[in-house]
Coordinates of C-alpha atoms in Angstrom, one line a residue:
M1 CA -27.0 -20.3 10.2
T2 CA -28.3 -17.2 8.3
L3 CA -26.1 -14.6 7.4
D4 CA -26.6 -10.7 6.7
I5 CA -23.3 -9.6 4.9
V6 CA -23.4 -5.9 4.8
C7 CA -21.5 -2.9 3.7
L8 CA -20.3 -0.7 6.3
A9 CA -21.3 2.3 4.1
D10 CA -24.9 0.9 4.4
R11 CA -24.5 -0.2 8.4
P12 CA -22.1 2.3 10.1
D13 CA -23.2 0.7 13.3
V14 CA -21.5 -2.4 12.8
A15 CA -18.1 -0.9 12.7
P16 CA -17.7 -1.8 16.3
L17 CA -18.1 -5.2 15.6
L18 CA -15.3 -5.5 13.4
D19 CA -12.6 -5.2 16.1
E20 CA -14.1 -7.5 18.5
D21 CA -13.9 -11.4 18.5
F22 CA -11.0 -11.6 16.2
E23 CA -8.5 -12.2 18.8
G24 CA -6.0 -14.8 17.3
A25 CA -6.9 -14.6 13.9
W26 CA -3.5 -13.8 12.6
P27 CA -0.2 -14.2 14.1
P28 CA 0.7 -11.4 16.4
F29 CA 4.0 -10.2 14.5
M30 CA 1.8 -9.9 11.2
L31 CA 0.0 -6.6 13.4
W32 CA 3.2 -4.7 13.3
D33 CA 3.3 -4.3 9.3
P34 CA 4.1 -0.7 9.2
M35 CA 1.8 0.1 6.4
G36 CA -1.4 -1.7 8.1
A37 CA -1.5 1.5 10.1
V38 CA -1.7 4.0 7.1
Y39 CA -5.0 2.0 5.9
Y40 CA -6.8 0.3 9.1
T41 CA -6.8 3.6 11.0
V42 CA -8.7 5.4 8.4
A43 CA -10.7 2.5 6.6
H44 CA -14.0 2.9 8.4
D45 CA -14.0 6.7 7.6
L46 CA -12.7 7.2 4.0
Y47 CA -13.3 3.7 2.7
P48 CA -16.7 2.1 4.0
E49 CA -18.0 1.3 0.9
F50 CA -15.0 -1.1 0.8
V51 CA -15.5 -2.8 4.3
F52 CA -18.0 -5.5 4.7
A53 CA -19.3 -7.6 7.6
A54 CA -21.3 -10.9 7.9
I55 CA -23.4 -10.9 10.9
D56 CA -25.0 -14.3 11.9
T57 CA -28.8 -13.4 12.8
D58 CA -28.7 -15.8 15.7
E59 CA -26.4 -13.6 17.4
P60 CA -26.6 -10.3 16.0
G61 CA -24.2 -8.3 18.1
R62 CA -21.5 -10.2 17.0
A63 CA -19.5 -10.5 13.4
V64 CA -18.3 -14.0 12.2
A65 CA -16.3 -12.3 9.3
R66 CA -15.0 -9.2 8.1
A67 CA -13.6 -8.2 4.9
Y68 CA -11.7 -5.1 3.8
A69 CA -10.4 -3.4 0.3
V70 CA -9.2 -0.3 -1.0
P71 CA -9.6 1.7 -4.4
F72 CA -6.4 2.9 -6.3
R73 CA -4.8 3.8 -9.6
W74 CA -2.5 1.3 -11.8
T75 CA -1.8 1.4 -15.2
E76 CA 1.3 -0.7 -15.6
D77 CA 1.0 -4.2 -17.1
E78 CA 1.9 -6.1 -14.3
L79 CA 0.8 -5.7 -10.7
P80 CA 3.5 -4.7 -8.2
D81 CA 6.2 -6.8 -6.6
G82 CA 5.3 -4.8 -3.3
G83 CA 1.8 -6.1 -3.3
W84 CA -0.2 -5.5 0.1
D85 CA 2.3 -2.8 1.2
R86 CA 2.4 -0.8 -2.3
V87 CA -1.1 -1.3 -2.6
I88 CA -2.0 0.7 0.7
Q89 CA 0.9 3.2 -0.3
R90 CA -0.8 4.3 -3.5
A91 CA -4.2 4.2 -2.2
A92 CA -2.9 6.6 0.2
I93 CA -1.0 8.6 -2.4
N94 CA -4.0 8.7 -4.7
R95 CA -6.4 9.6 -2.0
L96 CA -4.3 13.0 -1.0
S97 CA -3.8 14.0 -4.7
G98 CA -7.3 13.6 -5.8
A99 CA -6.1 10.8 -8.7
D100 CA -8.9 9.0 -10.2
T101 CA -8.8 5.1 -9.1
N102 CA -9.6 2.4 -12.0
I103 CA -9.0 -0.7 -9.7
V104 CA -9.8 -2.0 -6.0
S105 CA -7.7 -4.3 -4.1
A106 CA -8.8 -6.9 -1.2
L107 CA -6.8 -6.5 1.6
E108 CA -8.3 -8.9 4.1
I109 CA -11.2 -11.4 4.5
C110 CA -11.0 -12.6 7.8
I111 CA -13.2 -15.1 9.5
R112 CA -13.5 -15.4 13.3
P113 CA -11.6 -18.4 14.7
D114 CA -14.1 -20.2 16.0
R115 CA -16.5 -20.1 12.8
R116 CA -13.6 -21.4 10.1
G117 CA -14.0 -24.4 8.1
G118 CA -17.5 -23.5 7.0
G119 CA -17.6 -21.6 3.7
L120 CA -17.5 -18.2 4.7
S121 CA -14.1 -17.0 2.9
A122 CA -16.2 -18.0 0.0
L123 CA -19.3 -15.7 0.8
M124 CA -17.3 -12.9 1.8
L125 CA -15.3 -12.9 -1.5
D126 CA -18.5 -13.3 -3.5
A127 CA -19.9 -10.0 -1.2
M128 CA -16.6 -8.1 -2.0
R129 CA -16.9 -9.1 -5.8
Q130 CA -20.3 -7.7 -5.8
G131 CA -19.9 -4.3 -3.7
V132 CA -17.1 -3.6 -5.8
A133 CA -18.8 -4.3 -9.2
K134 CA -21.6 -2.0 -7.9
R135 CA -19.0 0.8 -7.1
G136 CA -18.5 0.7 -11.0
Y137 CA -15.1 -0.9 -11.0
D138 CA -14.7 -3.9 -13.4
T139 CA -11.9 -5.4 -11.8
L140 CA -10.9 -6.7 -8.1
V141 CA -7.1 -7.9 -7.5
A142 CA -6.0 -9.4 -4.2
P143 CA -2.4 -10.4 -2.9
V144 CA -3.3 -13.7 -1.8
R145 CA -1.6 -14.6 1.2
P146 CA -2.1 -18.5 0.9
S147 CA -3.5 -20.8 3.8
G148 CA -1.6 -23.4 3.7
K149 CA 2.2 -21.9 3.1
H150 CA 3.1 -21.8 6.4
T151 CA 3.5 -25.3 6.5
R152 CA 5.8 -25.4 3.7
P153 CA 8.0 -22.2 4.8
D154 CA 11.3 -23.5 2.8
L155 CA 9.3 -23.9 -0.6
P156 CA 9.4 -20.7 -2.8
M157 CA 6.5 -19.2 -3.3
T158 CA 6.5 -19.8 -7.2
E159 CA 6.6 -23.4 -6.7
Y160 CA 3.9 -23.8 -4.1
A161 CA 1.5 -21.5 -5.9
A162 CA 1.7 -23.6 -9.2
Q163 CA 1.0 -26.6 -7.3
L164 CA -2.5 -28.2 -8.7
R165 CA -4.6 -31.0 -7.7
P166 CA -5.5 -33.8 -10.2
D167 CA -8.9 -31.7 -11.4
G168 CA -6.7 -28.7 -12.0
L169 CA -7.4 -26.2 -9.1
P170 CA -4.9 -24.9 -6.7
V171 CA -3.5 -27.4 -4.1
D172 CA -4.0 -24.2 -1.6
P173 CA -7.5 -24.1 -0.2
W174 CA -7.3 -19.7 -0.3
L175 CA -6.1 -19.8 -3.8
R176 CA -8.4 -22.5 -4.6
V177 CA -11.2 -20.3 -3.4
H178 CA -10.3 -17.2 -5.3
V179 CA -9.9 -19.4 -8.5
R180 CA -13.5 -20.9 -8.1
A181 CA -14.9 -17.8 -7.8
G182 CA -13.4 -16.7 -11.0
G183 CA -10.0 -15.3 -10.3
T184 CA -7.1 -15.7 -12.3
I185 CA -3.4 -16.3 -10.7
E186 CA -1.4 -13.7 -12.2
R187 CA 2.3 -13.6 -10.5
V188 CA 4.2 -14.0 -7.2
A189 CA 4.5 -10.8 -5.4
P190 CA 7.9 -11.1 -3.7
R191 CA 7.9 -8.6 -1.2
S192 CA 4.2 -7.9 -0.5
M193 CA 4.5 -7.5 3.3
T194 CA 7.4 -6.5 5.0
I195 CA 8.1 -6.4 8.7
T196 CA 10.8 -5.4 11.1
G197 CA 12.0 -5.5 14.8
T198 CA 14.7 -5.8 17.3
L199 CA 15.2 -9.1 18.5
A200 CA 13.1 -7.9 21.9
D201 CA 10.5 -7.2 19.5
W202 CA 10.5 -10.8 17.5
R203 CA 10.6 -12.7 20.9
R204 CA 7.7 -10.7 22.3
W205 CA 5.8 -11.5 19.3
T206 CA 6.6 -14.9 19.2
G207 CA 7.9 -16.2 22.2
L208 CA 11.1 -17.6 20.3
P209 CA 14.5 -17.2 21.4
F210 CA 15.9 -15.3 18.3
D211 CA 19.5 -16.0 19.5
T212 CA 21.0 -17.3 16.6
S213 CA 21.7 -15.5 13.3
G214 CA 20.1 -17.1 10.1
P215 CA 16.7 -18.3 9.0
V216 CA 14.0 -18.6 11.9
R217 CA 10.9 -20.7 11.4
V218 CA 8.0 -18.8 13.0
P219 CA 4.5 -20.7 13.2
G220 CA 2.3 -18.4 11.0
A221 CA 5.3 -17.0 8.9
L222 CA 5.0 -18.0 5.1
V223 CA 8.8 -17.7 4.8
P224 CA 11.3 -17.6 7.3
V225 CA 12.7 -14.7 9.3
Q226 CA 16.1 -13.6 8.8
C227 CA 17.8 -12.9 12.2
D228 CA 21.1 -10.8 12.4
V229 CA 22.3 -10.9 15.9
A230 CA 25.0 -9.0 15.6
H231 CA 23.1 -6.0 14.7
D232 CA 19.8 -7.0 16.9
Y233 CA 17.2 -7.0 14.2
A234 CA 15.1 -9.6 12.3
V235 CA 13.6 -9.0 8.8
Y236 CA 10.5 -10.9 7.6
V237 CA 9.6 -10.3 3.8
E238 CA 6.3 -11.8 2.7
P239 CA 5.0 -13.2 -0.7
N240 CA 1.9 -13.1 -1.7
V241 CA 0.1 -14.2 -4.9
W242 CA -1.9 -11.8 -6.9
V243 CA -5.0 -13.2 -8.1
R244 CA -7.1 -11.1 -10.7
H245 CA -11.0 -11.1 -10.7
R246 CA -12.8 -9.5 -13.9
L247 CA -16.3 -8.2 -12.6

């Protein structure tokens, strides 16, 4: 496989490919995070230099991976508890106010489902690191969604993220990719993404009954969804793990 990893600012023609062939890449409920629309509806127009696509030269009309990042201003010592949602909010405010940005956050690195397991995630992370450095930034951060955490939904994220293999690298595969690339795990973002909906919404998104109050274990969720039958809603608050890359 020969890959051509390009930035949307240099290759605007690949933009339509970023919405194709990625069905099933994320659990359906994750598409309903309300902050996502604040970024994804404008990303191609406002942040093309931070959008990347990997094209297999053997199938030039299809993308095999995509990556999104966003610049924002952050001067506090600790990265925010609000993680993914907070970054998108801050980036939008900075854009509207004209504030100078000083840091870039990854928001997504997604591999087409039929091309996973071949090391593409590391290549996309490297392309993002290089692209961010090229734009004059010295730091890339990422509210990482650990790829194996969904198998341990009841384990606190602080404990999960701290698990190491005998070689000292994280047990989690996606965290391990970041650390191998030079990233440093800093802290947990306990409320990185919040998704709410009626019980009908959650039934539609998951196919589960959502008929009993309390925690509901949903395939693909990193922690249980909290269901309240009496009030007809359920809430998912996803923790992520902040990783910092010095470029």
